[in-house]
Amino acid sequence: MTSPLPPLADLHCHLEAVTTPLMARKLAKRHAIDVSRLFTETGEYAWSTFEDFLSVYDAMARVIRTPEDYHDITADHLAAAAREGVIYAEVFVSADHAAGVGLSFGDMIAAVGDAMDAAEAAGGPIARMVATSVRHYGAAKAEAAARLAAEADHPRLTGFGIAGDEAFGAPRDFARAFDIAREAGLGLTAHAGEICGPESVRAALEWLKPERLGHGVRAIEDPSLLAELAARGVVLEVCPTSNIAIGLYSGWAAHPLPDLIKGGARVALGSDDPAFFGASIGDEYRRAGEAFAFGHADLAGITRTAIAAAFCDEPTKTGLLARLSA
């Protein structure tokens, strides 16, 4: 694809994972932390397996220690997104990672929200936060994260979800956390169908009842499940570069994105862990266009789906759609 990209939307991005190696070193220096073991000789994050990635992710997140740090990584991320033409961005914020360095959830989201306010005032993306529990931290911590999200009084915190090691536990273990968030009126999303197969997606739909699924790509392995997703209108937050980086697919040519769309699934794109996997949301749109011959209208349709599924109010969606159509 050689034509300009349409306006972009990113529904699946972990805030800690926007921290570039350069920014991580800056924060480490700010707090006198040795992070040398986290990087390769060429300066990238050093990991090989998915489990290794989770470990390095958690270690890197410990350099993000103060409200100023969270403000800085958010501002850096949204400035880069603005340069790519992003009009709407959601980020996953983790109470557990903040608590791990002694920072309250309220202080973290206030700092992130301030950076979002400034970015929007400067003409950057409209942004929202999705409070995210970490599956391999267990059900009790997920319920605590859901309560924090439900009790938070911040207009930019509009969703709740679960991430982490999909092979840990079962979706039914986290049903109460999702009930807490649902009762508070938060939008719901759940990672499923990436590391584990279609059964993971089915269980998430049954027990968590989310409006969106993080990844969900392995639904392609079960035609009846794909048909169910299409019928229910559940939106898949697809992150192809991430799937390829962890070895789920050998490359873009093997990725099921076009088959998911042909099967009727509603699909948005996400950058997931851009600083780890080396792909921004602009890269995801661009590579999808090149790999699958998606034209401008196809990619604009992906943005339109993302906006319709966004965890923001209807007037905001109307304004975003107007910008997309301009």
CSV table of C-alpha atoms in Angstrom, one decimal:
chain,number,residue,atom,x,y,z
A,1,MET,CA,0.0,0.0,0.0
A,2,THR,CA,1.4,3.4,-1.0
A,3,SER,CA,-1.5,5.8,-0.4
A,4,PRO,CA,-1.6,7.8,2.8
A,5,LEU,CA,-3.1,6.1,5.8
A,6,PRO,CA,-6.5,7.2,7.1
A,7,PRO,CA,-6.8,8.6,10.6
A,8,LEU,CA,-5.8,5.8,13.1
A,9,ALA,CA,-7.2,4.4,16.3
A,10,ASP,CA,-5.4,2.2,18.8
A,11,LEU,CA,-7.5,0.1,21.2
A,12,HIS,CA,-4.9,-2.3,22.6
A,13,CYS,CA,-1.7,-0.8,24.1
A,14,HIS,CA,-0.1,-1.5,27.5
A,15,LEU,CA,1.1,1.8,29.0
A,16,GLU,CA,4.3,0.4,30.5
A,17,ALA,CA,5.2,-1.1,27.2
A,18,VAL,CA,5.3,2.2,25.4
A,19,THR,CA,8.5,2.9,27.4
A,20,THR,CA,11.2,2.9,24.9
A,21,PRO,CA,14.7,1.6,25.9
A,22,LEU,CA,15.9,5.3,25.8
A,23,MET,CA,13.1,6.4,28.1
A,24,ALA,CA,13.6,3.4,30.4
A,25,ARG,CA,17.3,4.3,30.8
A,26,LYS,CA,16.3,7.9,31.4
A,27,LEU,CA,13.9,6.9,34.2
A,28,ALA,CA,16.5,4.4,35.6
A,29,LYS,CA,19.0,7.2,35.8
A,30,ARG,CA,16.4,9.4,37.5
A,31,HIS,CA,16.0,6.7,40.2
A,32,ALA,CA,19.6,5.3,40.3
A,33,ILE,CA,18.4,1.8,39.1
A,34,ASP,CA,20.7,-0.6,37.2
A,35,VAL,CA,18.8,-1.8,34.2
A,36,SER,CA,21.7,-3.0,32.0
A,37,ARG,CA,20.6,-6.6,32.1
A,38,LEU,CA,17.3,-5.7,30.5
A,39,PHE,CA,18.9,-4.8,27.2
A,40,THR,CA,20.7,-6.6,24.3
A,41,GLU,CA,24.1,-5.4,23.1
A,42,THR,CA,22.3,-3.4,20.4
A,43,GLY,CA,20.1,-1.7,22.9
A,44,GLU,CA,16.7,-3.5,22.6
A,45,TYR,CA,14.8,-5.2,25.3
A,46,ALA,CA,16.4,-8.7,25.9
A,47,TRP,CA,13.9,-11.5,25.8
A,48,SER,CA,13.3,-14.7,23.9
A,49,THR,CA,10.2,-16.7,25.1
A,50,PHE,CA,6.8,-15.3,26.1
A,51,GLU,CA,7.5,-16.1,29.7
A,52,ASP,CA,10.8,-14.3,29.4
A,53,PHE,CA,9.1,-11.3,27.9
A,54,LEU,CA,6.7,-11.1,30.9
A,55,SER,CA,9.6,-11.2,33.3
A,56,VAL,CA,11.5,-8.4,31.5
A,57,TYR,CA,8.3,-6.4,31.2
A,58,ASP,CA,7.8,-6.5,34.9
A,59,ALA,CA,11.4,-5.6,35.7
A,60,MET,CA,11.3,-2.7,33.3
A,61,ALA,CA,8.0,-1.4,34.8
A,62,ARG,CA,9.8,-1.0,38.1
A,63,VAL,CA,11.7,2.0,36.8
A,64,ILE,CA,8.3,3.8,36.3
A,65,ARG,CA,8.0,4.9,40.0
A,66,THR,CA,6.4,8.4,40.3
A,67,PRO,CA,3.5,10.4,38.9
A,68,GLU,CA,6.1,12.3,36.9
A,69,ASP,CA,7.4,9.1,35.3
A,70,TYR,CA,3.8,8.1,34.3
A,71,HIS,CA,3.2,11.5,32.9
A,72,ASP,CA,6.4,11.4,30.9
A,73,ILE,CA,5.8,8.0,29.3
A,74,THR,CA,2.2,8.9,28.4
A,75,ALA,CA,3.2,12.3,26.9
A,76,ASP,CA,6.0,10.6,24.9
A,77,HIS,CA,3.6,8.0,23.6
A,78,LEU,CA,0.8,10.4,22.7
A,79,ALA,CA,3.2,12.8,20.9
A,80,ALA,CA,4.5,9.9,18.8
A,81,ALA,CA,0.9,8.8,18.1
A,82,ALA,CA,-0.1,12.3,17.0
A,83,ARG,CA,2.8,12.3,14.5
A,84,GLU,CA,1.3,9.1,13.0
A,85,GLY,CA,-2.2,10.5,12.7
A,86,VAL,CA,-3.8,8.8,15.6
A,87,ILE,CA,-7.1,10.4,16.5
A,88,TYR,CA,-8.1,8.0,19.3
A,89,ALA,CA,-6.0,6.0,21.7
A,90,GLU,CA,-6.7,3.8,24.7
A,91,VAL,CA,-4.0,2.6,27.0
A,92,PHE,CA,-4.1,-0.2,29.6
A,93,VAL,CA,-3.1,1.0,33.1
A,94,SER,CA,-2.1,-1.4,35.8
A,95,ALA,CA,-2.8,-0.8,39.4
A,96,ASP,CA,-0.6,-3.8,40.3
A,97,HIS,CA,2.5,-2.3,38.5
A,98,ALA,CA,1.9,1.0,40.2
A,99,ALA,CA,1.5,-0.6,43.6
A,100,GLY,CA,4.6,-2.6,43.1
A,101,VAL,CA,6.7,0.6,43.3
A,102,GLY,CA,4.6,2.1,46.1
A,103,LEU,CA,2.5,4.4,43.9
A,104,SER,CA,-1.3,4.7,44.5
A,105,PHE,CA,-3.7,4.0,41.6
A,106,GLY,CA,-5.2,7.4,42.1
A,107,ASP,CA,-1.9,9.2,41.7
A,108,MET,CA,-1.0,7.2,38.7
A,109,ILE,CA,-4.2,7.8,36.8
A,110,ALA,CA,-4.1,11.5,37.7
A,111,ALA,CA,-0.7,11.8,36.1
A,112,VAL,CA,-1.7,9.8,33.0
A,113,GLY,CA,-4.9,11.9,32.7
A,114,ASP,CA,-3.0,15.2,33.0
A,115,ALA,CA,-0.7,14.0,30.1
A,116,MET,CA,-3.8,13.0,28.1
A,117,ASP,CA,-5.4,16.4,28.7
A,118,ALA,CA,-2.3,18.2,27.5
A,119,ALA,CA,-2.0,16.1,24.4
A,120,GLU,CA,-5.6,16.6,23.4
A,121,ALA,CA,-5.3,20.4,24.0
A,122,ALA,CA,-2.3,20.4,21.7
A,123,GLY,CA,-4.3,18.8,18.9
A,124,GLY,CA,-3.2,15.2,19.7
A,125,PRO,CA,-5.3,12.1,20.1
A,126,ILE,CA,-8.3,11.9,22.3
A,127,ALA,CA,-7.3,9.3,24.9
A,128,ARG,CA,-8.8,7.0,27.5
A,129,MET,CA,-7.6,4.6,30.1
A,130,VAL,CA,-8.6,1.0,30.6
A,131,ALA,CA,-7.7,-0.4,34.1
A,132,THR,CA,-6.1,-3.8,33.6
A,133,SER,CA,-5.7,-6.7,36.0
A,134,VAL,CA,-2.8,-9.1,35.5
A,135,ARG,CA,-4.1,-12.7,35.1
A,136,HIS,CA,-1.0,-14.5,36.5
A,137,TYR,CA,-1.2,-12.3,39.7
A,138,GLY,CA,-4.4,-14.2,40.6
A,139,ALA,CA,-8.1,-13.6,41.1
A,140,ALA,CA,-7.9,-11.7,44.4
A,141,LYS,CA,-5.7,-9.1,42.9
A,142,ALA,CA,-7.9,-8.9,39.8
A,143,GLU,CA,-10.9,-8.2,42.1
A,144,ALA,CA,-8.9,-5.5,44.0
A,145,ALA,CA,-8.0,-3.9,40.7
A,146,ALA,CA,-11.6,-3.9,39.6
A,147,ARG,CA,-12.7,-2.3,42.8
A,148,LEU,CA,-10.1,0.4,42.4
A,149,ALA,CA,-11.3,1.1,38.8
A,150,ALA,CA,-14.9,1.0,39.9
A,151,GLU,CA,-14.3,3.6,42.7
A,152,ALA,CA,-12.0,5.8,40.6
A,153,ASP,CA,-13.4,9.2,39.9
A,154,HIS,CA,-11.6,10.1,36.7
A,155,PRO,CA,-13.4,10.9,33.4
A,156,ARG,CA,-10.7,9.3,31.3
A,157,LEU,CA,-10.8,6.0,33.0
A,158,THR,CA,-13.6,4.2,31.1
A,159,GLY,CA,-12.8,0.5,30.9
A,160,PHE,CA,-11.5,-2.6,32.7
A,161,GLY,CA,-9.8,-5.7,31.4
A,162,ILE,CA,-7.5,-8.6,32.1
A,163,ALA,CA,-4.0,-9.2,30.5
A,164,GLY,CA,-1.0,-11.3,31.5
A,165,ASP,CA,-0.4,-15.0,31.1
A,166,GLU,CA,-3.5,-16.5,29.4
A,167,ALA,CA,-2.5,-20.0,30.5
A,168,PHE,CA,-2.8,-19.1,34.1
A,169,GLY,CA,-6.1,-20.1,35.8
A,170,ALA,CA,-9.4,-20.0,34.1
A,171,PRO,CA,-11.8,-17.2,33.0
A,172,ARG,CA,-14.3,-18.3,35.6
A,173,ASP,CA,-11.8,-17.4,38.3
A,174,PHE,CA,-12.0,-13.8,37.3
A,175,ALA,CA,-15.8,-13.5,36.7
A,176,ARG,CA,-16.3,-11.6,40.0
A,177,ALA,CA,-13.8,-8.9,39.0
A,178,PHE,CA,-15.6,-8.4,35.7
A,179,ASP,CA,-19.0,-8.2,37.5
A,180,ILE,CA,-17.6,-5.5,39.8
A,181,ALA,CA,-16.4,-3.5,36.7
A,182,ARG,CA,-19.6,-4.1,34.8
A,183,GLU,CA,-21.7,-2.9,37.7
A,184,ALA,CA,-19.7,0.3,37.7
A,185,GLY,CA,-20.5,0.9,34.0
A,186,LEU,CA,-17.0,0.3,32.7
A,187,GLY,CA,-16.4,-1.1,29.2
A,188,LEU,CA,-15.0,-4.6,29.3
A,189,THR,CA,-12.2,-6.3,27.4
A,190,ALA,CA,-10.2,-9.5,28.0
A,191,HIS,CA,-7.1,-11.1,26.6
A,192,ALA,CA,-8.0,-14.5,25.1
A,193,GLY,CA,-7.2,-16.6,22.1
A,194,GLU,CA,-3.5,-15.8,21.6
A,195,ILE,CA,-1.3,-18.1,23.7
A,196,CYS,CA,-4.2,-20.4,24.2
A,197,GLY,CA,-6.7,-21.7,21.6
A,198,PRO,CA,-10.4,-21.2,20.8
A,199,GLU,CA,-11.4,-22.7,24.1
A,200,SER,CA,-9.9,-19.7,25.8
A,201,VAL,CA,-12.1,-17.4,23.7
A,202,ARG,CA,-15.2,-19.5,24.5
A,203,ALA,CA,-14.5,-19.4,28.2
A,204,ALA,CA,-13.9,-15.7,28.2
A,205,LEU,CA,-17.2,-15.1,26.4
A,206,GLU,CA,-19.1,-17.4,28.8
A,207,TRP,CA,-17.6,-16.2,32.1
A,208,LEU,CA,-16.4,-12.6,31.5
A,209,LYS,CA,-18.9,-11.4,28.9
A,210,PRO,CA,-16.6,-8.7,27.4
A,211,GLU,CA,-17.6,-6.4,24.6
A,212,ARG,CA,-14.1,-6.8,23.2
A,213,LEU,CA,-11.4,-9.4,23.2
A,214,GLY,CA,-7.6,-8.7,23.3
A,215,HIS,CA,-6.2,-10.6,20.4
A,216,GLY,CA,-8.8,-13.4,19.9
A,217,VAL,CA,-7.0,-14.5,16.7
A,218,ARG,CA,-7.2,-18.2,17.4
A,219,ALA,CA,-10.9,-18.1,17.0
A,220,ILE,CA,-9.9,-18.6,13.3
A,221,GLU,CA,-9.3,-22.3,14.3
A,222,ASP,CA,-13.0,-22.9,15.1
A,223,PRO,CA,-15.4,-21.8,12.4
A,224,SER,CA,-18.4,-22.0,14.7
A,225,LEU,CA,-16.7,-19.8,17.2
A,226,LEU,CA,-15.9,-17.3,14.5
A,227,ALA,CA,-19.5,-17.3,13.4
A,228,GLU,CA,-20.6,-16.7,17.0
A,229,LEU,CA,-18.2,-13.7,17.4
A,230,ALA,CA,-19.6,-12.3,14.2
A,231,ALA,CA,-23.2,-12.7,15.4
A,232,ARG,CA,-22.5,-11.2,18.8
A,233,GLY,CA,-20.5,-8.3,17.4
A,234,VAL,CA,-17.6,-8.8,19.8
A,235,VAL,CA,-14.7,-6.7,18.5
A,236,LEU,CA,-11.2,-8.3,18.3
A,237,GLU,CA,-8.3,-6.1,19.2
A,238,VAL,CA,-5.8,-7.6,16.8
A,239,CYS,CA,-2.1,-7.0,17.2
A,240,PRO,CA,-0.3,-8.8,14.3
A,241,THR,CA,3.3,-7.8,15.0
A,242,SER,CA,2.9,-9.0,18.6
A,243,ASN,CA,1.5,-12.3,17.5
A,244,ILE,CA,4.4,-12.7,15.1
A,245,ALA,CA,7.0,-11.6,17.7
A,246,ILE,CA,6.0,-14.3,20.2
A,247,GLY,CA,6.1,-17.0,17.5
A,248,LEU,CA,2.4,-17.6,17.1
A,249,TYR,CA,2.7,-17.0,13.3
A,250,SER,CA,5.7,-17.1,11.1
A,251,GLY,CA,5.1,-13.7,9.5
A,252,TRP,CA,2.4,-11.4,8.1
A,253,ALA,CA,1.6,-13.8,5.2
A,254,ALA,CA,0.6,-16.4,7.7
A,255,HIS,CA,-1.5,-14.1,9.9
A,256,PRO,CA,-5.3,-14.7,9.9
A,257,LEU,CA,-6.3,-11.0,10.0
A,258,PRO,CA,-7.9,-11.1,6.5
A,259,ASP,CA,-9.6,-14.4,7.2
A,260,LEU,CA,-11.1,-13.1,10.4
A,261,ILE,CA,-12.6,-10.2,8.5
A,262,LYS,CA,-13.9,-12.5,5.8
A,263,GLY,CA,-15.4,-14.6,8.5
A,264,GLY,CA,-17.4,-11.6,9.7
A,265,ALA,CA,-15.4,-10.7,12.8
A,266,ARG,CA,-15.3,-7.1,13.8
A,267,VAL,CA,-11.6,-6.2,13.9
A,268,ALA,CA,-9.6,-3.2,15.3
A,269,LEU,CA,-5.8,-2.9,15.4
A,270,GLY,CA,-3.6,-2.4,18.4
A,271,SER,CA,0.1,-1.8,19.0
A,272,ASP,CA,0.1,-3.9,22.2
A,273,ASP,CA,3.7,-3.6,23.4
A,274,PRO,CA,5.3,-1.3,20.9
A,275,ALA,CA,8.7,-0.7,22.6
A,276,PHE,CA,9.2,-4.5,23.0
A,277,PHE,CA,8.0,-5.6,19.6
A,278,GLY,CA,9.2,-2.7,17.5
A,279,ALA,CA,5.9,-1.7,15.9
A,280,SER,CA,3.7,1.4,16.4
A,281,ILE,CA,0.1,1.6,15.5
A,282,GLY,CA,1.0,3.3,12.3
A,283,ASP,CA,3.3,0.3,11.5
A,284,GLU,CA,0.4,-2.1,12.1
A,285,TYR,CA,-1.9,-0.2,9.7
A,286,ARG,CA,0.9,0.2,7.1
A,287,ARG,CA,2.0,-3.5,7.2
A,288,ALA,CA,-1.6,-4.7,7.1
A,289,GLY,CA,-2.1,-2.6,3.9
A,290,GLU,CA,1.1,-4.0,2.3
A,291,ALA,CA,0.6,-7.6,3.4
A,292,PHE,CA,-3.0,-8.0,2.5
A,293,ALA,CA,-3.6,-5.4,-0.2
A,294,PHE,CA,-5.9,-3.4,2.1
A,295,GLY,CA,-6.7,-0.1,0.5
A,296,HIS,CA,-7.5,3.2,2.1
A,297,ALA,CA,-11.2,2.3,2.5
A,298,ASP,CA,-10.4,-1.0,4.1
A,299,LEU,CA,-8.1,0.6,6.7
A,300,ALA,CA,-10.5,3.4,7.3
A,301,GLY,CA,-13.1,0.7,8.0
A,302,ILE,CA,-10.8,-0.7,10.7
A,303,THR,CA,-10.6,2.7,12.3
A,304,ARG,CA,-14.4,3.0,12.1
A,305,THR,CA,-14.8,-0.3,13.8
A,306,ALA,CA,-12.4,0.8,16.6
A,307,ILE,CA,-14.3,4.0,17.2
A,308,ALA,CA,-17.6,2.2,17.4
A,309,ALA,CA,-16.1,-0.1,20.0
A,310,ALA,CA,-14.2,2.6,21.9
A,311,PHE,CA,-14.8,3.0,25.6
A,312,CYS,CA,-15.9,6.6,25.3
A,313,ASP,CA,-19.2,8.5,25.2
A,314,GLU,CA,-21.3,8.8,22.1
A,315,PRO,CA,-20.7,12.5,21.4
A,316,THR,CA,-16.9,11.8,21.4
A,317,LYS,CA,-17.5,8.9,18.9
A,318,THR,CA,-19.6,11.2,16.7
A,319,GLY,CA,-16.8,13.7,16.6
A,320,LEU,CA,-14.2,11.1,15.9
A,321,LEU,CA,-16.3,9.7,13.0
A,322,ALA,CA,-16.6,13.1,11.6
A,323,ARG,CA,-12.8,13.5,11.6
A,324,LEU,CA,-12.5,10.1,9.9
A,325,SER,CA,-14.9,11.1,7.2
A,326,ALA,CA,-13.4,14.6,6.6
